[in-house]
Coordinates of N, CA and C in Angstrom, one line a residue:
X259 N 0.8 -1.2 0.0 CA 0.0 0.0 0.1 C 1.0 1.3 0.0
X260 N 0.5 2.2 -0.9 CA 1.5 3.4 -1.1 C 1.4 4.3 0.2
X261 N 2.4 5.2 0.4 CA 2.3 6.0 1.4 C 1.2 7.0 1.5
X262 N 0.9 7.4 0.2 CA -0.2 8.4 0.0 C -1.5 7.8 0.5
X263 N -1.7 6.4 0.1 CA -3.0 5.8 0.5 C -3.0 5.7 2.1
X264 N -1.9 5.3 2.7 CA -1.8 5.2 4.1 C -2.1 6.5 4.8
X265 N -1.7 7.6 4.3 CA -2.0 8.8 4.8 C -3.5 9.2 4.8
X266 N -4.1 8.6 3.7 CA -5.5 8.9 3.5 C -6.4 8.2 4.5
X267 N -6.0 7.2 5.2 CA -6.6 6.3 6.1 C -7.2 7.2 7.3
X268 N -6.4 8.1 7.7 CA -6.8 9.0 8.9 C -8.0 9.8 8.5
X269 N -8.0 10.5 7.4 CA -9.2 11.3 7.0 C -10.4 10.5 6.8
X270 N -10.3 9.3 6.1 CA -11.4 8.5 5.8 C -12.0 8.0 7.1
X271 N -11.2 7.6 8.1 CA -11.8 7.2 9.4 C -12.5 8.2 10.0
X272 N -11.9 9.4 10.1 CA -12.6 10.5 10.6 C -14.0 10.9 9.9
X273 N -14.0 10.9 8.6 CA -15.1 11.3 7.7 C -16.1 10.2 8.1
X274 N -15.8 9.0 8.2 CA -16.8 8.0 8.4 C -17.6 8.1 9.7
X275 N -16.5 8.3 10.9 CA -17.2 8.6 12.1 C -18.2 9.8 12.2
X276 N -17.7 10.9 11.5 CA -18.5 12.2 11.6 C -19.9 11.8 10.8
X277 N -19.7 11.3 9.7 CA -21.0 10.9 8.8 C -21.9 10.0 9.7
X278 N -21.2 9.1 10.4 CA -22.1 8.1 11.1 C -22.9 9.0 12.3
X279 N -22.2 9.8 13.0 CA -23.0 10.6 14.0 C -24.0 11.6 13.4
X280 N -23.7 12.2 12.4 CA -24.6 13.2 11.7 C -25.8 12.5 11.1
X281 N -25.6 11.3 10.5 CA -26.7 10.5 9.9 C -27.5 10.0 11.1
X282 N -26.9 9.6 12.2 CA -27.8 9.1 13.2 C -28.6 10.2 13.8
X283 N -28.0 11.4 14.0 CA -28.8 12.6 14.4 C -29.9 12.9 13.5
X284 N -29.7 12.9 12.1 CA -30.6 13.1 11.2 C -31.8 12.1 11.3
X285 N -31.5 10.8 11.5 CA -32.5 9.9 11.7 C -33.5 10.0 12.9
X286 N -32.7 10.6 13.9 CA -33.7 11.0 15.1 C -34.6 12.2 14.7
X287 N -33.9 13.1 14.0 CA -34.8 14.3 13.6 C -36.0 13.9 12.7
X288 N -35.7 13.0 11.9 CA -36.7 12.5 11.0 C -37.9 11.9 11.8
X289 N -37.6 11.0 12.8 CA -38.6 10.3 13.5 C -39.3 11.4 14.4
X290 N -38.6 12.2 15.0 CA -39.1 13.1 16.0 C -39.9 14.3 15.5
X291 N -39.3 14.9 14.3 CA -40.0 16.1 13.8 C -40.4 16.1 12.3
X292 N -39.6 15.6 11.5 CA -39.9 15.7 10.0 C -41.1 14.9 9.7
X293 N -41.2 13.7 10.4 CA -42.3 12.8 10.1 C -43.7 13.5 10.3
X294 N -43.7 14.4 11.0 CA -45.0 15.1 11.3 C -45.4 16.1 10.2
X295 N -44.5 16.4 9.3 CA -44.7 17.4 8.2 C -44.5 16.8 6.9
X296 N -44.3 15.5 6.8 CA -44.2 14.8 5.6 C -45.4 14.0 5.2
X297 N -45.4 13.2 4.2 CA -46.6 12.4 3.7 C -46.7 11.3 4.6
X298 N -45.8 11.0 5.5 CA -46.1 9.9 6.6 C -47.2 10.3 7.6
X299 N -47.6 11.7 7.7 CA -48.6 12.1 8.5 C -49.8 12.2 7.7
X300 N -50.7 11.2 7.8 CA -51.9 11.3 6.9 C -52.9 12.3 7.2
X301 N -52.9 12.9 8.4 CA -53.7 14.0 8.7 C -53.2 15.3 8.2
X302 N -53.9 15.7 7.0 CA -53.3 17.0 6.4 C -53.5 18.3 7.3
X303 N -54.5 18.4 8.1 CA -54.6 19.5 8.9 C -53.5 19.6 10.0
X304 N -53.2 18.3 10.6 CA -52.3 18.3 11.5 C -50.8 18.6 10.9
X305 N -50.7 18.2 9.8 CA -49.5 18.4 9.0 C -49.3 19.8 8.8
X306 N -50.4 20.5 8.4 CA -50.2 21.9 8.0 C -50.0 22.7 9.2
X307 N -50.7 22.3 10.4 CA -50.4 23.1 11.6 C -49.1 22.9 12.1
X308 N -48.5 21.7 11.9 CA -47.1 21.4 12.4 C -46.2 22.5 11.7
X309 N -46.3 22.5 10.3 CA -45.4 23.3 9.4 C -45.7 24.8 9.8
X310 N -46.8 25.2 10.0 CA -47.2 26.6 10.3 C -46.7 27.0 11.6
X311 N -46.8 26.2 12.7 CA -46.5 26.6 14.0 C -45.3 26.0 14.6
X312 N -44.7 25.1 13.9 CA -43.5 24.6 14.6 C -42.4 24.6 13.4
X313 N -42.4 25.8 12.8 CA -41.4 26.0 11.7 C -40.0 25.8 12.2
X314 N -39.7 26.5 13.4 CA -38.3 26.3 13.9 C -37.8 25.0 14.0
X315 N -38.6 24.1 14.6 CA -38.3 22.7 14.7 C -38.1 22.0 13.4
X316 N -39.0 22.3 12.5 CA -39.1 21.8 11.1 C -37.8 22.0 10.3
X317 N -37.3 23.3 10.5 CA -36.1 23.9 9.9 C -34.9 23.2 10.4
X318 N -34.9 23.3 11.8 CA -33.6 22.6 12.5 C -33.5 21.2 12.1
X319 N -34.6 20.5 12.0 CA -34.6 19.1 11.6 C -34.0 18.8 10.2
X320 N -34.5 19.8 9.3 CA -34.0 19.7 8.0 C -32.4 20.1 8.0
X321 N -31.9 21.0 8.8 CA -30.5 21.2 8.8 C -29.6 20.1 9.2
X322 N -30.2 19.2 10.0 CA -29.3 17.9 10.2 C -29.2 17.1 8.9
X323 N -30.1 17.1 8.1 CA -30.1 16.5 6.7 C -29.2 17.2 5.9
X324 N -29.1 18.6 5.9 CA -28.1 19.4 5.1 C -26.7 18.8 5.6
X325 N -26.6 18.8 6.9 CA -25.3 18.4 7.4 C -25.0 16.8 7.0
X326 N -25.9 16.0 6.9 CA -25.8 14.6 6.5 C -25.3 14.7 5.0
X327 N -25.8 15.3 4.1 CA -25.4 15.5 2.8 C -23.9 15.8 2.7
X328 N -23.6 16.8 3.4 CA -22.2 17.4 3.3 C -21.2 16.3 3.8
X329 N -21.6 15.7 4.9 CA -20.7 14.7 5.4 C -20.5 13.6 4.6
X330 N -21.6 13.2 3.8 CA -21.6 12.1 2.8 C -20.6 12.3 1.7
X331 N -20.5 13.7 1.3 CA -19.6 14.1 0.2 C -18.1 13.9 0.8
X332 N -17.9 14.4 2.0 CA -16.6 14.3 2.6 C -16.2 12.8 2.6
X333 N -17.1 12.0 3.2 CA -16.8 10.6 3.2 C -16.5 9.9 1.8
X334 N -17.2 10.3 0.9 CA -17.0 9.7 -0.5 C -15.7 10.1 -1.0
X335 N -15.3 11.5 -0.9 CA -14.0 11.8 -1.3 C -12.9 11.3 -0.6
X336 N -13.0 11.1 0.8 CA -11.9 10.5 1.5 C -11.8 9.0 1.2
X337 N -12.9 8.3 0.8 CA -13.0 6.9 0.5 C -12.3 6.8 -0.8
X338 N -12.6 7.7 -1.8 CA -11.9 7.5 -3.0 C -10.4 7.8 -2.9
X339 N -10.0 8.7 -2.1 CA -8.5 9.0 -1.9 C -7.9 7.9 -1.3
X340 N -8.5 7.3 -0.3 CA -7.8 6.2 0.5 C -7.7 5.0 -0.4
X341 N -8.4 4.8 -1.4 CA -8.2 3.7 -2.4 C -7.7 4.1 -3.8
X342 N -6.8 5.1 -3.7 CA -5.9 5.4 -4.9 C -6.7 6.3 -6.0
X343 N -7.9 6.8 -5.6 CA -8.6 7.7 -6.5 C -8.7 6.9 -8.0
X344 N -9.3 5.6 -7.8 CA -9.6 4.9 -8.9 C -10.7 5.6 -9.7
X345 N -11.0 5.1 -10.9 CA -12.0 5.6 -11.7 C -13.4 5.4 -11.1
X346 N -13.7 4.4 -10.4 CA -15.0 4.2 -9.7 C -15.1 5.2 -8.6
X347 N -14.0 5.6 -7.9 CA -14.1 6.5 -6.9 C -14.3 7.9 -7.4
X348 N -13.6 8.2 -8.5 CA -13.8 9.6 -9.1 C -15.3 9.8 -9.6
X349 N -15.8 8.7 -10.2 CA -17.3 8.8 -10.7 C -18.1 8.9 -9.4
X350 N -17.9 8.2 -8.3 CA -18.6 8.3 -7.2 C -18.6 9.7 -6.5
X351 N -17.5 10.3 -6.6 CA -17.4 11.7 -6.1 C -18.3 12.6 -6.9
X352 N -18.2 12.5 -8.3 CA -19.0 13.2 -9.2 C -20.6 13.0 -8.9
X353 N -20.9 11.7 -8.8 CA -22.3 11.5 -8.5 C -22.8 12.1 -7.2
X354 N -21.9 12.0 -6.2 CA -22.4 12.6 -4.9 C -22.4 14.1 -4.9
X355 N -21.6 14.7 -5.6 CA -21.5 16.2 -5.7 C -22.8 16.5 -6.4
X356 N -23.2 15.9 -7.4 CA -24.5 16.1 -8.1 C -25.7 16.0 -7.2
X357 N -25.6 14.9 -6.5 CA -26.7 14.6 -5.6 C -26.9 15.6 -4.5
X358 N -25.8 16.3 -4.0 CA -26.0 17.2 -3.0 C -26.7 18.5 -3.5
X359 N -26.4 18.8 -4.8 CA -27.0 20.0 -5.4 C -28.6 19.7 -5.4
X360 N -28.9 18.5 -5.7 CA -30.4 18.2 -5.8 C -30.9 18.1 -4.4
X361 N -30.1 17.5 -3.5 CA -30.7 17.4 -2.1 C -30.8 18.7 -1.5
X362 N -29.9 19.5 -1.5 CA -30.1 20.8 -0.9 C -31.1 21.8 -1.5
X363 N -31.3 21.6 -2.8 CA -32.2 22.3 -3.5 C -33.6 21.9 -3.0
X364 N -33.8 20.6 -2.8 CA -35.2 20.0 -2.5 C -35.3 20.5 -1.0
X365 N -34.3 20.4 -0.2 CA -34.6 20.8 1.3 C -34.8 22.3 1.5
X366 N -34.3 23.0 0.5 CA -34.5 24.4 0.6 C -36.0 24.7 0.4
X367 N -36.5 24.1 -0.7 CA -38.0 24.2 -0.8 C -38.8 23.8 0.4
X368 N -38.4 22.7 1.0 CA -39.2 22.1 2.3 C -38.9 23.2 3.3
X369 N -37.8 23.9 3.6 CA -37.6 24.7 4.6 C -38.1 26.2 4.3
X370 N -37.8 26.6 3.1 CA -38.1 27.9 2.8 C -39.5 28.3 2.2
X371 N -40.2 27.3 1.6 CA -41.3 27.6 0.9 C -42.6 26.9 1.6
X372 N -42.4 25.8 2.1 CA -43.7 25.0 2.6 C -44.2 25.6 3.8
X373 N -43.4 26.1 4.8 CA -44.1 26.5 6.0 C -45.0 27.8 5.8
X374 N -44.4 28.8 5.1 CA -45.2 29.9 4.6 C -46.6 29.5 3.8
X375 N -46.3 28.6 2.9 CA -47.5 28.1 2.2 C -48.5 27.5 3.1
X376 N -48.1 26.7 4.1 CA -49.0 26.1 5.0 C -49.8 27.1 5.8
X377 N -49.2 28.2 6.1 CA -49.9 29.3 6.9 C -50.9 29.8 6.0
X378 N -50.6 30.1 4.6 CA -51.5 30.6 3.7 C -52.7 29.6 3.5
X379 N -52.4 28.3 3.4 CA -53.5 27.3 3.2 C -54.5 27.3 4.3
X380 N -54.0 27.4 5.6 CA -54.8 27.4 6.8 C -55.8 28.6 6.8
X381 N -55.2 29.8 6.3 CA -56.1 31.0 6.2 C -57.1 30.8 5.0
X382 N -56.6 30.3 4.0 CA -57.6 30.0 2.7 C -58.7 29.0 3.1
X383 N -58.4 28.1 4.0 CA -59.4 27.0 4.2 C -60.6 27.6 5.1
X384 N -60.4 28.8 5.6 CA -61.5 29.4 6.2 C -62.5 30.0 5.2
X385 N -62.1 30.0 4.0 CA -63.0 30.6 2.8 C -63.5 29.6 1.9
X386 N -62.6 28.5 1.7 CA -62.9 27.4 0.7 C -62.4 26.0 1.2
X387 N -62.9 25.0 0.7 CA -62.6 23.7 1.2 C -61.3 23.3 0.4
X388 N -61.1 23.8 -0.8 CA -60.0 23.3 -1.8 C -59.4 24.5 -2.4
X389 N -58.5 25.3 -1.5 CA -57.9 26.5 -2.2 C -56.8 26.1 -3.1
X390 N -56.6 27.1 -4.1 CA -55.5 26.7 -5.1 C -54.2 26.6 -4.4
X391 N -54.0 27.3 -3.1 CA -52.7 27.2 -2.5 C -52.4 25.8 -2.0
X392 N -53.4 25.0 -1.9 CA -53.2 23.6 -1.5 C -52.6 22.7 -2.6
X393 N -53.1 23.1 -3.8 CA -52.5 22.3 -5.0 C -51.0 22.9 -5.2
X394 N -50.8 24.0 -5.0 CA -49.3 24.5 -5.1 C -48.5 23.9 -4.1
X395 N -49.0 23.7 -2.8 CA -48.2 23.1 -1.7 C -47.9 21.7 -2.2
X396 N -49.0 21.0 -2.6 CA -48.8 19.5 -3.0 C -47.7 19.3 -4.1
X397 N -47.8 20.3 -5.1 CA -46.9 20.2 -6.3 C -45.4 20.6 -5.8
X398 N -45.3 21.5 -4.9 CA -43.9 21.9 -4.5 C -43.4 20.7 -3.6
X399 N -44.2 20.2 -2.8 CA -43.6 19.0 -2.0 C -43.2 17.9 -2.8
X400 N -44.1 17.6 -3.8 CA -43.9 16.4 -4.9 C -42.6 16.7 -5.5
X401 N -42.2 17.9 -6.0 CA -41.1 18.4 -6.7 C -39.9 18.0 -5.8
X402 N -40.1 18.5 -4.5 CA -38.9 18.4 -3.5 C -38.6 16.9 -3.2
X403 N -39.7 16.1 -3.0 CA -39.5 14.6 -2.8 C -38.8 14.0 -4.1
X404 N -39.2 14.4 -5.2 CA -38.5 13.8 -6.5 C -37.0 14.2 -6.5
X405 N -36.8 15.4 -6.2 CA -35.4 15.9 -6.4 C -34.6 15.1 -5.3
X406 N -35.0 15.0 -4.0 CA -34.3 14.4 -3.0 C -34.4 12.9 -3.0
X407 N -35.5 12.4 -3.0 CA -35.7 11.0 -2.8 C -35.5 10.2 -4.1
X408 N -35.7 10.7 -5.3 CA -35.5 10.0 -6.5 C -34.2 10.4 -7.1
X409 N -33.9 11.7 -7.3 CA -32.6 12.1 -8.0 C -31.5 12.0 -7.1
X410 N -31.4 12.8 -5.9 CA -30.3 12.6 -5.1 C -30.1 11.2 -4.5
X411 N -31.1 10.7 -4.0 CA -31.0 9.3 -3.4 C -30.5 8.3 -4.5
X412 N -30.9 8.3 -5.7 CA -30.5 7.5 -6.7 C -29.0 7.6 -7.1
X413 N -28.5 8.9 -7.0 CA -27.0 9.1 -7.2 C -26.3 8.7 -6.1
X414 N -26.7 9.0 -4.8 CA -26.0 8.5 -3.6 C -25.9 6.9 -3.7
X415 N -27.0 6.2 -4.0 CA -27.0 4.8 -4.1 C -26.1 4.2 -5.2
X416 N -26.0 4.9 -6.3 CA -25.0 4.5 -7.4 C -23.6 4.7 -6.8
X417 N -23.4 5.8 -6.1 CA -22.0 6.0 -5.5 C -21.7 4.9 -4.4
X418 N -22.5 4.5 -3.7 CA -22.3 3.4 -2.7 C -22.0 2.1 -3.4
X419 N -22.7 1.8 -4.4 CA -22.5 0.6 -5.2 C -21.0 0.7 -5.8
X420 N -20.7 1.6 -6.4 CA -19.4 1.8 -7.1 C -18.3 1.7 -6.0
X421 N -18.5 2.3 -4.9 CA -17.4 2.2 -3.9 C -17.2 0.9 -3.3
X422 N -18.4 0.3 -3.0 CA -18.4 -1.0 -2.3 C -17.9 -2.1 -3.2
X423 N -18.4 -2.1 -4.4 CA -18.0 -3.2 -5.4 C -16.5 -3.1 -5.8
X424 N -16.0 -1.9 -5.9 CA -14.7 -1.6 -6.5 C -13.7 -1.9 -5.5
X425 N -14.1 -1.9 -4.2 CA -13.1 -2.2 -3.1 C -13.4 -3.5 -2.2
X426 N -14.3 -4.4 -2.9 CA -14.7 -5.6 -2.2 C -13.7 -6.5 -1.7
X427 N -12.5 -6.4 -2.5 CA -11.4 -7.3 -2.0 C -10.6 -6.7 -0.9
X428 N -10.8 -5.6 -0.6 CA -10.0 -4.9 0.5 C -10.7 -4.7 1.7
X429 N -12.0 -5.3 1.9 CA -12.7 -5.2 3.1 C -13.2 -6.6 3.4
X430 N -13.3 -6.8 4.7 CA -13.7 -8.3 5.2 C -15.3 -8.4 4.8
X431 N -15.8 -9.6 4.9 CA -17.1 -10.1 4.5 C -18.1 -9.4 5.2
X432 N -17.9 -8.8 6.3 CA -19.0 -8.1 7.1 C -19.0 -6.7 6.9
X433 N -18.1 -6.2 6.0 CA -18.0 -4.6 5.8 C -18.5 -4.2 4.3
X434 N -17.9 -4.7 3.4 CA -18.3 -4.2 2.1 C -19.8 -4.5 1.6
X435 N -20.3 -5.7 1.9 CA -21.7 -6.0 1.5 C -22.7 -5.0 2.1
X436 N -22.4 -4.3 3.2 CA -23.3 -3.2 3.7 C -23.3 -2.1 2.7
X437 N -22.2 -1.8 2.0 CA -22.2 -0.8 1.2 C -23.0 -1.1 -0.1
X438 N -22.9 -2.3 -0.5 CA -23.6 -2.7 -1.7 C -25.1 -2.8 -1.3
X439 N -25.5 -3.1 0.0 CA -26.8 -3.2 0.4 C -27.4 -1.8 0.5
X440 N -26.6 -0.8 0.8 CA -27.1 0.6 0.8 C -27.5 1.0 -0.6
X441 N -26.5 0.6 -1.6 CA -26.9 1.0 -3.0 C -28.2 0.3 -3.5
X442 N -28.4 -0.9 -3.3 CA -29.5 -1.8 -3.7 C -30.8 -1.2 -3.1
X443 N -30.7 -1.1 -1.8 CA -31.9 -0.6 -1.0 C -32.2 1.0 -1.5
X444 N -31.2 1.7 -1.5 CA -31.4 3.1 -2.1 C -32.1 3.2 -3.3
X445 N -31.7 2.4 -4.3 CA -32.3 2.4 -5.6 C -33.6 1.9 -5.5
X446 N -34.2 0.9 -4.6 CA -35.3 0.5 -4.5 C -36.3 1.7 -3.9
X447 N -35.7 2.4 -2.9 CA -36.3 3.6 -2.4 C -36.6 4.6 -3.5
X448 N -35.6 4.8 -4.4 CA -35.8 5.9 -5.4 C -37.1 5.4 -6.3
X449 N -37.1 4.0 -6.5 CA -38.3 3.5 -7.3 C -39.6 3.8 -6.5
X450 N -39.6 3.6 -5.2 CA -40.8 3.8 -4.5 C -41.2 5.3 -4.6
X451 N -40.2 6.2 -4.5 CA -40.6 7.7 -4.6 C -41.1 7.9 -6.1
X452 N -40.4 7.3 -7.1 CA -41.0 7.6 -8.4 C -42.5 7.2 -8.6
X453 N -42.9 6.1 -8.0 CA -44.3 5.7 -8.2 C -45.2 6.3 -7.0
X454 N -44.5 7.1 -6.2 CA -45.2 7.8 -5.1 C -45.9 6.9 -4.1
X455 N -45.1 5.9 -3.7 CA -45.7 4.9 -2.8 C -45.2 5.3 -1.3
X456 N -46.0 5.8 -0.5 CA -45.6 6.3 0.8 C -45.1 5.0 1.6
X457 N -45.9 3.8 1.5 CA -45.5 2.7 2.2 C -44.1 2.2 1.8
X458 N -43.9 2.2 0.5 CA -42.6 1.9 0.1 C -41.4 2.8 0.5
X459 N -41.7 4.0 0.6 CA -40.8 5.1 1.0 C -40.5 4.7 2.5
X460 N -41.4 4.5 3.3 CA -41.3 4.2 4.7 C -40.5 3.0 5.0
X461 N -40.8 2.0 4.3 CA -40.0 0.7 4.4 C -38.6 0.9 4.0
X462 N -38.5 1.6 2.8 CA -37.1 1.8 2.3 C -36.2 2.5 3.2
X463 N -36.7 3.6 3.8 CA -36.0 4.5 4.8 C -35.6 3.6 6.0
X464 N -36.6 2.7 6.5 CA -36.4 1.9 7.7 C -35.3 0.9 7.4
X465 N -35.1 0.5 6.2 CA -34.1 -0.5 5.9 C -32.7 0.2 5.6
X466 N -32.8 1.4 4.8 CA -31.7 2.1 4.4 C -30.9 2.7 5.5
X467 N -31.5 3.4 6.5 CA -30.9 4.0 7.5 C -29.9 3.0 8.3
X468 N -30.3 2.0 8.8 CA -29.5 1.0 9.6 C -28.4 0.5 8.8
X469 N -28.6 0.2 7.5 CA -27.4 -0.3 6.5 C -26.5 0.8 6.3
X470 N -26.9 2.1 6.1 CA -25.9 3.1 6.0 C -25.0 3.3 7.1
X471 N -25.6 3.3 8.4 CA -25.0 3.5 9.7 C -24.1 2.3 9.7
X472 N -24.4 1.2 9.5 CA -23.5 0.0 9.7 C -22.3 0.0 8.7
X473 N -22.5 0.5 7.5 CA -21.5 0.6 6.6 C -20.5 1.7 7.0
X474 N -20.9 2.8 7.3 CA -20.1 3.9 7.9 C -19.3 3.4 9.0
X475 N -19.8 2.6 10.1 CA -19.2 2.2 11.0 C -18.2 1.1 10.8
X476 N -18.6 0.3 9.8 CA -17.6 -0.8 9.4 C -16.3 -0.1 8.7
X477 N -16.5 0.8 7.9 CA -15.5 1.5 7.2 C -14.6 2.3 8.2
X478 N -15.1 2.9 9.3 CA -14.4 3.6 10.3 C -13.6 2.6 11.1
X479 N -14.1 1.6 11.5 CA -13.4 0.5 12.3 C -12.4 -0.1 11.5
X480 N -12.6 -0.4 10.2 CA -11.5 -1.0 9.3 C -10.3 -0.2 9.1
X481 N -10.6 1.2 9.0 CA -9.5 2.0 8.7 C -8.8 2.4 10.1
X482 N -9.6 2.4 11.1 CA -8.8 2.8 12.4 C -7.9 1.6 12.7
X483 N -8.4 0.3 12.3 CA -7.3 -0.8 12.6 C -6.2 -0.7 11.6
X484 N -6.4 -0.2 10.3 CA -5.3 0.0 9.4 C -4.2 1.1 9.9
X485 N -4.8 2.1 10.6 CA -4.0 3.2 11.1 C -3.1 2.6 12.4
X486 N -3.8 1.9 13.1 CA -3.1 1.3 14.3 C -2.0 0.3 14.0
X487 N -2.2 -0.4 12.8 CA -1.3 -1.4 12.4 C -0.2 -0.9 11.3
X488 N -0.3 0.5 11.1 CA 0.7 1.0 10.2 C 2.1 1.0 10.7
X489 N 3.1 0.6 9.9 CA 4.4 0.5 10.4 C 5.0 1.8 10.6
X490 N 6.0 1.9 11.6 CA 6.5 3.3 11.7 C 7.3 3.7 10.5
X491 N 7.4 5.0 10.3 CA 8.2 5.6 9.2 C 9.6 5.3 9.5
X492 N 10.5 5.2 8.4 CA 11.8 4.9 8.5 C 12.5 6.0 9.3
X493 N 13.5 5.6 10.1 CA 14.2 6.6 10.8 C 13.5 7.0 12.2
X494 N 12.3 6.4 12.4 CA 11.5 6.9 13.6 C 12.1 6.2 14.8

C-alpha cells in the first residue's frame, strides 16, 4: 500500500465517524420532527399546523439532513482518496456532488417555501375547502421529494455501489456488503419515490438507515485498524 494511501486512512476514518454521528442525528430528527410534516402524516390539517406553527423545529430538523449530505460528500471523497482515486471512486465523487445539489435544493423548498405556504392554506381554508394554495403546496412538495428521494438518493445509491464493489477485495465479508446493500436498497427507495408509494418510502428508509450506519461504522473501524497497524516511518 502506497504512503499516500496510508496517509488517507486517517481522514477516511474521521469522515466515516462524523458521517455516522450526523446521519444518526438526522434519523432521530426524521422520526421526531420531520415525520409530522411529511407524507407519513396522513392527517393533512395536523401536518399543515405543524409546518405553520413549529417552523423552527421543522427547519432545525432539515438542517441535520443538510449536514448529512455534506458529510456524505466528505466521506466519499476520503474513501476515493484512501483507495488510490480509482475511476470508480472519481465517478462516485461526481455522482455525490450532483446529488448534494439536488438534495440541498429540495430541502430548501421544504424549509423556505412550505411553512409559509402552510400558513396561507390554513387561512384560505377558512374561505374554501379546496384552495389553489393547497395544490401549489402539494406540487412543490412532490417536486422536492422527487429531487431528493429520486434524483439525489439514486445518485448516492449508485455511488455506494461503485465504492463498495470496486473495493470488495479490500474489506472483510462483514463490511463491504453493507455498502452494496445501501446501494441496492437506495435504488429501490428511489423507485418507491418515483411511483409515489408512501409505504415503499417508509419501508425503504427503515431499511436504508441502519444499513448506511452499519457501513459507515464498518469503514471507520476497518481504517482505524489500518492506522493502528501502520508500520512506523523509516528513521523513527
